[in-house]
Coordinates of C-alpha atoms and ligand atoms in Angstrom, one line a residue:
M1 CA 8.5 13.1 -49.6
T2 CA 10.4 13.0 -45.6
E3 CA 11.7 10.4 -44.9
L4 CA 10.0 8.5 -41.9
I5 CA 11.8 8.2 -38.5
Q6 CA 10.9 6.2 -36.3
Q7 CA 13.5 5.4 -33.0
H8 CA 12.3 2.9 -30.4
S9 CA 14.5 1.7 -28.1
P10 CA 15.3 -1.9 -27.6
D11 CA 17.5 -1.9 -24.4
P12 CA 19.6 -5.4 -24.8
A13 CA 21.3 -4.4 -21.3
A14 CA 17.4 -4.3 -18.9
G15 CA 16.7 -8.5 -19.9
E16 CA 12.8 -7.1 -20.1
A17 CA 10.9 -9.6 -21.7
T18 CA 9.4 -7.8 -24.7
R19 CA 9.2 -11.3 -26.7
W20 CA 11.0 -8.8 -29.2
W21 CA 11.1 -11.7 -31.9
R22 CA 8.1 -12.5 -32.1
D23 CA 6.9 -10.5 -34.6
A24 CA 10.3 -8.8 -35.4
V25 CA 10.9 -7.2 -38.8
I26 CA 14.4 -8.5 -39.9
Y27 CA 16.4 -6.5 -42.6
Q28 CA 18.9 -8.7 -44.4
V29 CA 21.5 -7.1 -44.8
Y30 CA 23.8 -8.5 -47.6
V31 CA 27.0 -6.9 -46.8
R32 CA 29.2 -7.3 -50.0
S33 CA 26.1 -5.6 -51.6
F34 CA 24.6 -3.4 -49.2
A35 CA 27.2 -0.2 -49.6
D36 CA 31.1 0.2 -50.4
G37 CA 32.2 2.9 -47.5
N38 CA 35.5 2.7 -48.5
G39 CA 34.8 3.0 -51.8
D40 CA 36.4 -0.7 -53.3
G41 CA 33.4 -1.4 -54.9
I42 CA 32.3 -3.9 -53.0
G43 CA 30.0 -3.5 -49.7
D44 CA 31.5 -2.8 -45.6
L45 CA 30.3 -2.4 -42.1
L46 CA 31.4 1.2 -42.4
G47 CA 29.0 2.0 -45.6
V48 CA 26.0 -0.4 -43.4
R49 CA 26.2 1.9 -40.7
S50 CA 26.2 4.8 -43.0
R51 CA 23.0 3.7 -44.2
L52 CA 21.1 2.9 -40.4
R53 CA 19.1 6.0 -40.3
Y54 CA 17.7 4.0 -43.4
L55 CA 17.0 1.4 -41.8
S56 CA 15.3 3.2 -38.9
G57 CA 13.4 4.8 -40.6
L58 CA 12.0 2.0 -43.3
G59 CA 10.4 1.0 -40.0
V60 CA 12.2 -3.0 -39.3
D61 CA 13.3 -3.8 -35.8
A62 CA 16.1 -5.7 -36.4
I63 CA 18.8 -6.6 -39.1
W64 CA 20.7 -9.4 -40.2
L65 CA 24.3 -9.2 -41.5
T66 CA 25.6 -11.9 -43.9
P67 CA 29.1 -13.2 -43.3
F68 CA 31.2 -10.4 -42.6
Y69 CA 34.7 -12.5 -40.9
T70 CA 37.7 -13.6 -42.2
S71 CA 37.3 -15.6 -45.5
P72 CA 39.0 -16.2 -48.8
M73 CA 35.4 -15.6 -50.0
A74 CA 35.2 -19.3 -51.9
D75 CA 31.2 -19.0 -51.3
F76 CA 31.7 -15.3 -50.2
G77 CA 31.6 -15.7 -46.0
Y78 CA 30.1 -18.3 -45.9
D79 CA 33.4 -20.2 -46.4
V80 CA 35.2 -18.7 -42.6
A81 CA 38.9 -18.9 -41.3
D82 CA 38.5 -16.8 -38.6
Y83 CA 35.0 -16.5 -36.8
R84 CA 36.2 -14.1 -34.1
D85 CA 37.7 -12.1 -36.7
V86 CA 36.0 -9.3 -39.6
D87 CA 37.9 -9.1 -42.9
P88 CA 39.8 -6.9 -44.7
I89 CA 37.0 -6.4 -47.0
F90 CA 34.2 -5.6 -45.0
G91 CA 36.2 -3.8 -42.4
S92 CA 37.9 -4.4 -38.9
L93 CA 36.7 -6.0 -35.2
G94 CA 36.9 -2.4 -34.6
D95 CA 33.9 -1.9 -36.8
A96 CA 32.1 -4.4 -36.0
R97 CA 32.0 -2.9 -32.5
A98 CA 31.1 -0.2 -33.4
L99 CA 28.6 -1.4 -36.5
I100 CA 26.5 -2.8 -33.2
G101 CA 26.6 0.0 -31.2
D102 CA 25.4 2.3 -33.2
A103 CA 23.2 0.4 -34.4
H104 CA 21.1 0.1 -30.9
A105 CA 21.5 3.5 -30.9
H106 CA 19.2 3.2 -33.8
G107 CA 16.6 1.4 -32.5
L108 CA 18.1 -1.5 -34.2
R109 CA 19.0 -5.2 -33.3
V110 CA 21.5 -7.2 -34.5
I111 CA 21.7 -10.3 -35.8
V112 CA 24.9 -11.8 -37.1
D113 CA 25.5 -14.9 -39.4
V114 CA 27.1 -18.4 -38.1
V115 CA 28.5 -21.0 -39.7
P116 CA 28.5 -24.1 -37.7
N117 CA 28.0 -27.2 -40.4
H118 CA 31.3 -26.0 -42.5
S119 CA 34.5 -24.0 -42.3
S120 CA 36.8 -22.5 -45.1
D121 CA 40.2 -25.1 -46.0
R122 CA 41.8 -22.1 -45.2
H123 CA 41.1 -22.2 -41.5
E124 CA 43.3 -23.4 -39.4
W125 CA 42.8 -26.2 -38.0
F126 CA 41.7 -27.2 -41.9
R127 CA 45.6 -26.5 -42.5
A128 CA 46.4 -28.6 -39.6
A129 CA 44.6 -31.3 -40.5
V130 CA 46.4 -31.5 -44.3
A131 CA 49.3 -31.3 -42.5
A132 CA 48.5 -34.2 -40.4
D133 CA 48.9 -37.5 -40.9
P134 CA 45.7 -39.9 -41.7
G135 CA 44.0 -40.8 -38.3
G136 CA 46.0 -37.7 -36.4
P137 CA 43.7 -36.1 -33.6
E138 CA 44.2 -32.3 -36.7
R139 CA 41.6 -34.7 -38.9
E140 CA 39.1 -35.5 -36.0
R141 CA 37.3 -32.4 -36.4
Y142 CA 36.6 -32.3 -39.9
I143 CA 35.1 -35.9 -41.3
F144 CA 37.7 -37.2 -43.2
R145 CA 37.6 -41.3 -44.8
P146 CA 39.6 -43.5 -47.0
G147 CA 38.3 -44.6 -49.8
R148 CA 35.9 -46.7 -52.0
G149 CA 38.0 -49.1 -55.0
E150 CA 41.0 -51.6 -54.5
A151 CA 43.7 -48.0 -54.2
G152 CA 41.1 -45.8 -52.0
E153 CA 40.3 -44.3 -55.7
L154 CA 37.0 -43.7 -55.2
P155 CA 35.0 -41.0 -52.8
P156 CA 33.3 -42.6 -49.5
N157 CA 30.0 -43.3 -50.5
D158 CA 27.5 -41.1 -53.2
W159 CA 26.5 -38.0 -51.8
E160 CA 26.9 -35.1 -53.4
S161 CA 27.6 -31.5 -53.2
V162 CA 25.0 -28.8 -52.9
F163 CA 26.2 -27.5 -55.1
G164 CA 27.2 -30.1 -57.8
G165 CA 29.7 -32.9 -58.2
P166 CA 30.7 -35.3 -55.3
A167 CA 30.2 -33.9 -52.0
W168 CA 34.2 -35.6 -51.8
T169 CA 37.3 -33.8 -52.2
R170 CA 40.6 -36.4 -51.8
L171 CA 43.6 -35.0 -50.2
A172 CA 46.7 -35.9 -51.7
G173 CA 48.5 -38.4 -48.9
G174 CA 45.2 -40.6 -50.2
E175 CA 42.4 -39.4 -47.7
W176 CA 38.9 -38.2 -48.5
Y177 CA 37.0 -35.8 -47.2
L178 CA 33.6 -34.5 -47.0
H179 CA 32.1 -31.3 -47.7
L180 CA 28.1 -30.6 -48.3
F181 CA 29.5 -27.8 -50.3
A182 CA 32.6 -26.4 -52.5
P183 CA 35.4 -28.6 -51.8
E184 CA 37.2 -25.0 -50.1
Q185 CA 34.2 -25.3 -47.0
P186 CA 35.1 -29.2 -45.5
D187 CA 32.7 -29.6 -43.0
L188 CA 33.6 -29.9 -40.1
N189 CA 33.2 -33.4 -37.2
W190 CA 30.3 -32.2 -34.7
E191 CA 30.7 -35.8 -33.0
N192 CA 34.3 -33.9 -31.7
P193 CA 33.7 -32.3 -28.5
E194 CA 36.4 -29.8 -29.4
V195 CA 33.8 -28.8 -32.0
R196 CA 31.3 -28.0 -30.4
A197 CA 33.6 -26.3 -27.4
E198 CA 35.1 -24.2 -29.8
F199 CA 31.5 -23.2 -31.3
E200 CA 30.6 -21.9 -27.7
D201 CA 32.9 -19.8 -27.4
I202 CA 31.8 -18.4 -30.9
L203 CA 28.6 -17.8 -29.4
R204 CA 29.9 -16.2 -26.6
F205 CA 32.6 -13.8 -28.5
W206 CA 30.0 -13.0 -29.8
L207 CA 27.2 -11.7 -28.0
D208 CA 29.9 -10.0 -25.7
L209 CA 30.6 -7.6 -28.6
G210 CA 26.4 -7.2 -28.0
V211 CA 25.4 -9.0 -30.9
D212 CA 21.3 -9.8 -30.4
G213 CA 21.1 -13.0 -32.1
F214 CA 22.5 -15.4 -34.9
R215 CA 21.5 -16.9 -37.7
I216 CA 22.5 -20.2 -37.3
D217 CA 24.2 -21.6 -41.1
V218 CA 22.7 -25.1 -42.3
A219 CA 21.0 -25.4 -38.9
H220 CA 20.3 -29.2 -39.7
G221 CA 23.4 -30.1 -41.4
M222 CA 25.5 -30.5 -38.1
V223 CA 25.2 -34.1 -37.5
K224 CA 25.0 -37.3 -40.2
A225 CA 23.9 -40.3 -40.0
E226 CA 26.4 -42.8 -38.4
G227 CA 28.3 -45.0 -40.7
L228 CA 27.7 -41.7 -43.0
P229 CA 25.0 -44.3 -45.3
D230 CA 25.0 -44.1 -49.4
I231 CA 21.9 -42.9 -50.8
G232 CA 21.3 -44.9 -53.5
H233 CA 19.5 -41.6 -56.4
H234 CA 22.2 -39.5 -57.9
D235 CA 20.5 -36.0 -58.2
Q236 CA 19.9 -35.6 -54.3
V237 CA 19.6 -31.6 -54.9
R238 CA 16.4 -32.5 -55.7
L239 CA 15.5 -33.7 -52.8
L240 CA 16.6 -31.6 -50.1
G241 CA 14.1 -30.2 -47.8
S242 CA 11.9 -32.9 -49.3
D243 CA 13.3 -36.4 -48.4
V244 CA 15.3 -37.3 -45.6
L245 CA 19.1 -37.4 -46.3
P246 CA 21.7 -39.2 -44.4
Y247 CA 23.1 -35.8 -43.7
F248 CA 20.2 -33.5 -43.3
D249 CA 17.9 -33.3 -40.1
Q250 CA 19.2 -35.8 -38.4
D251 CA 17.3 -36.1 -35.0
G252 CA 20.9 -35.2 -33.7
V253 CA 21.1 -31.6 -34.6
H254 CA 18.2 -30.8 -31.7
E255 CA 20.8 -30.7 -28.7
I256 CA 23.2 -29.1 -30.0
H257 CA 20.8 -25.9 -30.9
R258 CA 19.7 -26.7 -27.0
S259 CA 22.5 -26.6 -25.8
W260 CA 22.9 -23.5 -28.1
R261 CA 19.5 -21.9 -26.8
R262 CA 21.2 -22.4 -23.0
L263 CA 23.7 -20.0 -23.8
L264 CA 21.9 -17.5 -25.3
D265 CA 19.1 -17.4 -22.1
S266 CA 21.7 -17.3 -19.8
Y267 CA 22.6 -13.7 -21.9
P268 CA 20.5 -10.6 -20.9
G269 CA 18.3 -9.0 -23.2
E270 CA 16.2 -11.7 -25.7
R271 CA 19.1 -13.1 -27.7
I272 CA 17.6 -15.2 -29.8
G273 CA 18.9 -18.3 -32.6
V274 CA 17.5 -18.1 -36.0
A275 CA 18.1 -21.4 -37.6
E276 CA 18.1 -21.8 -41.5
A277 CA 17.0 -25.3 -41.6
W278 CA 15.4 -27.1 -44.7
A279 CA 13.7 -30.1 -43.4
P280 CA 10.9 -32.6 -45.8
S281 CA 8.6 -31.8 -43.2
A282 CA 6.8 -28.9 -41.8
E283 CA 6.9 -30.9 -38.6
R284 CA 10.4 -31.8 -39.0
L285 CA 10.7 -28.1 -38.8
A286 CA 8.8 -27.8 -36.0
R287 CA 10.7 -29.0 -34.4
Y288 CA 13.9 -26.4 -34.7
V289 CA 11.5 -24.1 -32.4
R290 CA 10.5 -26.4 -29.5
P291 CA 10.6 -24.0 -26.6
D292 CA 14.0 -25.0 -25.9
E293 CA 15.4 -24.7 -28.6
L294 CA 15.8 -22.0 -31.0
H295 CA 13.5 -19.5 -31.4
Q296 CA 13.0 -19.0 -35.1
A297 CA 13.5 -20.8 -38.5
F298 CA 13.1 -19.2 -42.1
N299 CA 10.4 -20.4 -43.5
F300 CA 10.7 -21.9 -46.6
G301 CA 7.7 -23.2 -47.6
Y302 CA 6.0 -19.6 -48.0
V303 CA 9.7 -19.0 -50.3
N304 CA 8.5 -21.4 -52.4
A305 CA 4.5 -20.5 -52.7
E306 CA 3.5 -20.3 -57.2
W307 CA 1.7 -17.3 -57.5
D308 CA -1.7 -18.5 -56.5
A309 CA -4.1 -18.2 -53.9
G310 CA -4.4 -21.7 -53.2
S311 CA -0.7 -21.9 -52.8
F312 CA -0.6 -19.0 -50.3
R313 CA -3.6 -20.0 -48.8
T314 CA -1.8 -24.3 -48.3
V315 CA 1.1 -23.1 -47.1
I316 CA 0.0 -20.3 -44.8
E317 CA -2.4 -22.6 -43.2
E318 CA 0.5 -25.3 -42.6
S319 CA 2.0 -22.7 -41.3
L320 CA 0.6 -21.5 -38.1
A321 CA -0.7 -25.2 -37.7
T322 CA 3.1 -26.6 -37.1
T323 CA 4.3 -23.8 -34.7
A324 CA 1.2 -23.9 -32.5
P325 CA 1.9 -26.6 -31.2
V326 CA 5.5 -25.9 -30.2
G327 CA 4.1 -21.9 -29.2
A328 CA 6.6 -20.8 -31.6
P329 CA 5.8 -17.5 -33.8
T330 CA 6.1 -18.5 -38.0
T331 CA 8.5 -16.5 -40.0
W332 CA 7.4 -15.1 -43.4
V333 CA 10.4 -14.9 -46.2
L334 CA 10.2 -14.4 -49.8
S335 CA 13.6 -13.3 -50.8
N336 CA 17.1 -13.8 -49.8
H337 CA 20.4 -14.2 -51.4
D338 CA 20.0 -17.2 -52.0
V339 CA 16.9 -17.3 -54.2
K340 CA 15.6 -16.0 -57.6
R341 CA 13.9 -12.5 -56.4
H342 CA 10.0 -12.7 -56.2
V343 CA 10.1 -9.3 -58.5
T344 CA 11.4 -11.9 -61.1
R345 CA 9.5 -15.3 -59.5
Y346 CA 5.9 -13.4 -59.8
G347 CA 6.7 -12.7 -63.2
G348 CA 9.2 -9.7 -63.4
G349 CA 8.6 -6.8 -65.4
D350 CA 5.5 -4.8 -64.5
L351 CA 3.1 -8.0 -63.6
G352 CA 6.6 -9.1 -61.2
V353 CA 6.2 -5.9 -59.4
R354 CA 2.7 -5.0 -58.6
R355 CA 2.6 -9.2 -57.3
A356 CA 5.8 -8.6 -55.5
R357 CA 3.9 -4.9 -54.3
A358 CA 1.0 -7.1 -53.4
A359 CA 2.9 -10.5 -51.7
A360 CA 4.5 -7.0 -49.2
L361 CA 1.4 -6.1 -47.4
L362 CA -0.3 -9.8 -47.3
T363 CA 3.1 -11.2 -45.7
L364 CA 3.3 -8.1 -43.2
A365 CA 0.2 -9.3 -42.0
L366 CA 0.4 -12.1 -41.3
P367 CA 1.3 -13.5 -37.9
G368 CA 4.8 -13.5 -36.3
S369 CA 7.7 -12.7 -37.6
A370 CA 8.9 -11.0 -41.0
Y371 CA 12.0 -11.1 -43.3
L372 CA 13.0 -8.4 -45.7
Y373 CA 15.6 -8.9 -48.2
Q374 CA 17.8 -5.7 -49.4
G375 CA 16.3 -4.1 -52.2
E376 CA 12.6 -6.3 -52.1
E377 CA 11.5 -2.5 -50.7
L378 CA 13.1 -1.0 -54.0
G379 CA 11.2 -3.6 -55.8
L380 CA 14.5 -4.9 -57.4
P381 CA 14.2 -8.0 -59.8
E382 CA 16.9 -10.5 -60.8
V383 CA 19.8 -9.1 -62.8
L384 CA 19.1 -11.5 -65.4
D385 CA 22.3 -10.5 -67.7
L386 CA 25.3 -10.1 -65.3
P387 CA 28.2 -10.6 -68.2
E388 CA 30.3 -13.8 -68.3
E389 CA 33.0 -12.7 -66.4
F390 CA 31.6 -11.3 -62.9
L391 CA 29.8 -14.9 -62.4
R392 CA 31.0 -16.1 -59.5
D393 CA 29.4 -17.9 -57.3
P394 CA 30.1 -22.4 -56.9
Q395 CA 25.9 -22.7 -57.4
R396 CA 26.2 -22.7 -60.8
L397 CA 28.3 -25.5 -60.6
R398 CA 25.1 -27.0 -60.6
G399 CA 23.4 -25.6 -64.0
P400 CA 23.3 -23.0 -66.4
D401 CA 20.3 -21.3 -64.4
S402 CA 21.5 -22.0 -60.6
G403 CA 23.7 -19.1 -59.8
R404 CA 23.0 -16.2 -57.2
D405 CA 24.8 -14.1 -58.7
G406 CA 21.5 -11.8 -60.2
C407 CA 20.4 -11.2 -56.6
R408 CA 22.9 -9.9 -55.1
V409 CA 23.7 -7.2 -56.9
P410 CA 24.2 -3.7 -55.7
I411 CA 21.7 -1.2 -53.8
P412 CA 21.0 1.4 -55.8
W413 CA 21.2 4.6 -53.4
G414 CA 21.2 7.6 -55.7
Y415 CA 22.0 9.9 -58.5
T416 CA 21.5 8.6 -62.4
E417 CA 23.7 5.9 -63.0
P418 CA 26.1 3.0 -61.9
P419 CA 27.3 3.0 -59.2
F420 CA 24.0 4.9 -58.3
G421 CA 25.8 5.9 -55.0
F422 CA 26.5 2.1 -53.3
S423 CA 30.1 3.9 -53.3
P424 CA 31.1 6.9 -52.6
P425 CA 31.7 9.7 -55.8
G426 CA 34.4 8.7 -57.9
I427 CA 34.5 5.1 -57.8
Y428 CA 32.5 4.3 -61.1
Q429 CA 32.8 0.0 -60.9
S430 CA 30.7 -1.9 -58.6
W431 CA 32.1 -5.4 -57.7
L432 CA 28.6 -7.4 -60.1
P433 CA 27.9 -4.5 -62.5
M434 CA 24.7 -2.3 -61.6
P435 CA 21.4 -2.2 -64.6
E436 CA 22.4 1.3 -66.5
S437 CA 18.1 1.2 -65.7
W438 CA 18.5 1.6 -61.8
G439 CA 17.9 4.8 -61.6
P440 CA 14.1 5.6 -61.5
L441 CA 14.4 2.1 -58.8
S442 CA 17.0 4.1 -56.4
V443 CA 15.9 5.5 -53.2
E444 CA 16.5 8.4 -54.0
S445 CA 13.7 8.3 -57.0
Q446 CA 11.5 6.2 -54.9
L447 CA 11.1 8.5 -51.4
R448 CA 10.2 11.7 -53.8
D449 CA 7.8 9.5 -55.5
P450 CA 4.2 9.0 -53.2
S451 CA 3.1 5.3 -54.9
S452 CA 6.8 3.9 -54.9
T453 CA 7.6 0.3 -53.8
L454 CA 9.8 1.9 -51.3
N455 CA 7.1 4.0 -49.4
L456 CA 4.3 1.1 -49.9
Y457 CA 7.1 -0.6 -47.2
H458 CA 7.8 2.3 -45.4
A459 CA 3.3 3.1 -44.2
A460 CA 2.8 -0.9 -44.4
L461 CA 5.6 -1.0 -41.5
R462 CA 4.7 1.8 -40.1
L463 CA 1.3 0.5 -40.1
R464 CA 2.2 -2.3 -38.7
R465 CA 3.7 -1.0 -35.8
E466 CA 0.2 0.9 -34.5
H467 CA -1.9 -0.6 -35.4
P468 CA -3.2 -3.7 -32.6
G469 CA -4.4 -6.0 -35.0
L470 CA -1.1 -6.9 -36.7
G471 CA 2.0 -8.7 -35.2
D472 CA 2.2 -11.6 -33.1
G473 CA -1.4 -13.6 -32.4
S474 CA -4.0 -15.2 -34.7
L475 CA -5.3 -14.2 -38.4
T476 CA -9.0 -15.4 -39.1
W477 CA -10.1 -16.2 -42.7
L478 CA -13.5 -14.4 -44.5
D479 CA -15.0 -16.1 -47.5
S480 CA -14.1 -14.4 -50.1
P481 CA -14.2 -15.0 -54.3
P482 CA -12.7 -17.2 -56.2
D483 CA -8.4 -15.8 -56.3
T484 CA -8.6 -13.7 -53.9
L485 CA -8.0 -14.0 -50.2
A486 CA -9.2 -12.6 -47.4
F487 CA -8.6 -12.0 -43.2
T488 CA -9.1 -10.8 -40.2
R489 CA -6.6 -8.9 -37.9
G490 CA -8.1 -8.2 -34.9
S491 CA -10.0 -4.7 -36.9
L492 CA -7.5 -5.3 -39.9
V493 CA -9.2 -6.6 -42.7
C494 CA -6.2 -7.7 -45.4
T495 CA -7.8 -8.7 -48.9
V496 CA -5.7 -10.1 -51.6
N497 CA -6.8 -10.3 -55.4
L498 CA -4.0 -12.8 -56.2
G499 CA -6.2 -13.2 -60.3
P500 CA -5.7 -11.4 -63.7
E501 CA -9.4 -9.8 -63.3
A502 CA -11.2 -7.2 -60.8
V503 CA -12.7 -8.6 -58.5
E504 CA -16.2 -7.1 -56.7
L505 CA -16.2 -7.6 -52.9
P506 CA -18.2 -5.4 -50.2
T507 CA -16.1 -3.1 -48.9
P508 CA -14.9 -4.5 -46.4
G509 CA -14.3 -1.1 -44.5
R510 CA -12.0 2.2 -44.4
L511 CA -9.7 1.8 -47.0
L512 CA -5.7 1.8 -44.6
L513 CA -3.5 1.5 -47.5
A514 CA -3.2 -0.1 -50.6
S515 CA -0.7 -1.8 -53.2
A516 CA -2.7 -0.6 -56.4
E517 CA -5.8 1.3 -56.0
P518 CA -8.9 -0.3 -56.3
A519 CA -12.2 1.0 -56.9
T520 CA -15.3 1.9 -55.5
A521 CA -18.9 0.9 -56.8
G522 CA -21.4 2.3 -53.7
D523 CA -20.9 -0.8 -51.7
A524 CA -19.3 -2.3 -53.4
V525 CA -15.2 -2.1 -54.5
L526 CA -13.2 -3.8 -57.3
L527 CA -10.0 -4.9 -56.1
A528 CA -6.9 -4.6 -59.2
P529 CA -5.6 -7.2 -60.5
D530 CA -2.9 -8.6 -58.3
S531 CA -3.3 -5.9 -55.8
A532 CA -3.6 -6.6 -52.0
A533 CA -4.4 -3.8 -49.4
W534 CA -5.3 -3.2 -45.9
W535 CA -8.6 -1.8 -44.0
E536 CA -10.1 -0.6 -41.5
S537 CA -13.8 -3.0 -40.3
H538 CA -16.4 -1.0 -39.8
G539 CA -17.3 -0.8 -36.1
G540 CA -13.4 -1.4 -36.0
Ligands
GLC601 C1 23.3 -21.2 -46.8 C2 24.0 -19.9 -47.1 C3 24.5 -20.0 -48.4 C4 26.0 -21.1 -48.4 C5 25.4 -22.0 -48.1 C6 26.9 -22.7 -47.2 O1 22.7 -21.7 -47.6 O2 22.6 -19.3 -46.9 O3 25.0 -18.7 -49.1 O4 26.0 -20.7 -49.5 O5 24.6 -22.1 -46.7 O6 27.3 -22.1 -46.6

């Protein structure tokens, strides 16, 4: 099997209105686990550069790089100590510049993460805040409050951290500071104009370096309800994304996104903002993608859909119906660095892989933009049995099964034993160990196997570029038997069988691509269980 190389050349400086983001396929690179260029067992920018040919060959439009900024890594880079520099673990600013340039030369746009809700506790601002007296201007950049109780020994309110435990930590001097995530991630005070100005400057820094957009971490969190009111519920993690909380999805965040949109629009080349926002309803989520706000928001409803035709149809209809009135494209996401990989969510083993292959064809046929998480094109499962001593995700504090290390295991590129070409030859230990059994899942093995999941993604991404029905636009549902979904996109028909039995259908047209080959019987076809197929309709 020859590697597919497709070159397309966005010219970010040209300023053409391509609206590229409306149907872009954006590949999430979790830098720490993608490719290790310098041989320390940890992925880095050099490693990403060395794999750009793979990414452009796969046929994606853009890459999103998770944070590679200076960080003590309490939350693996989502605790930023210097927003304008690269952590030595990942390389240098020169490497970032070179990566952006090389990616553009490979026809790939580059989106970087920005983490505005909180900084690291090692950020110079927070160090200054700790050193300052209560009430000092240095503390005004964060959210400091006196405690409750006679001696201020109780937290200022009942808010809980997303990672578990109270959202407040007390300093030796007596005041408490807010951290919606780990104690090493103090929340910034967005009521302070200095914070707003600083982040506009940070965005400009990276835009000037040539990035094509930002994925905005916790885009719904920067503004907190006036007076920081108690919630009165002591399992707040369960309410995330389903209930109104005084620290998430407050109306005030939209003003920030509007100002960022103005900033993005002041640059040529359609630079975009993508919200990581958890909102209590699809309507509330759509507010982040109004025409004067961000371009996209992750569709977490789709991530959460059960493997069931009704569940998928409902979330697809809801997603399309809520973004349409604001004119925004929908995004489709199956996995990311925060959730269990979908092969495992859908049942694991062969069953999980079959379903994940079907989900890929469903996802890439839907109108809008799609996000792929590194390794999903290889059908990687969650690694559930990582040795205890390697587990370091702060989210584990939430409970025994909540850690995210298992979806962050490095990518197997080739060779026959760990670390499977993740690191240069001669290096044996990756930062998280890779299962011995991953040889057949490696890129090298899968490129040789025409029926591999990697080759299914190659073919689907190529067709998605070529077929006029795919990408941006609308879909029309077709009647189909229970447990199945069928819809058209122009002359393309997508059929999905989410049930455990084969299902007979009148042949929808000429078969273009299938996650599992359907059997033909006269004018009918038998869709295999847990499979999807793309067809060119008769007359199409
Ligand atoms: C986002 C990131 C996650 C991180 C958290 C705190 O949800 O995706 O990885 O832990 O924000 O920054």
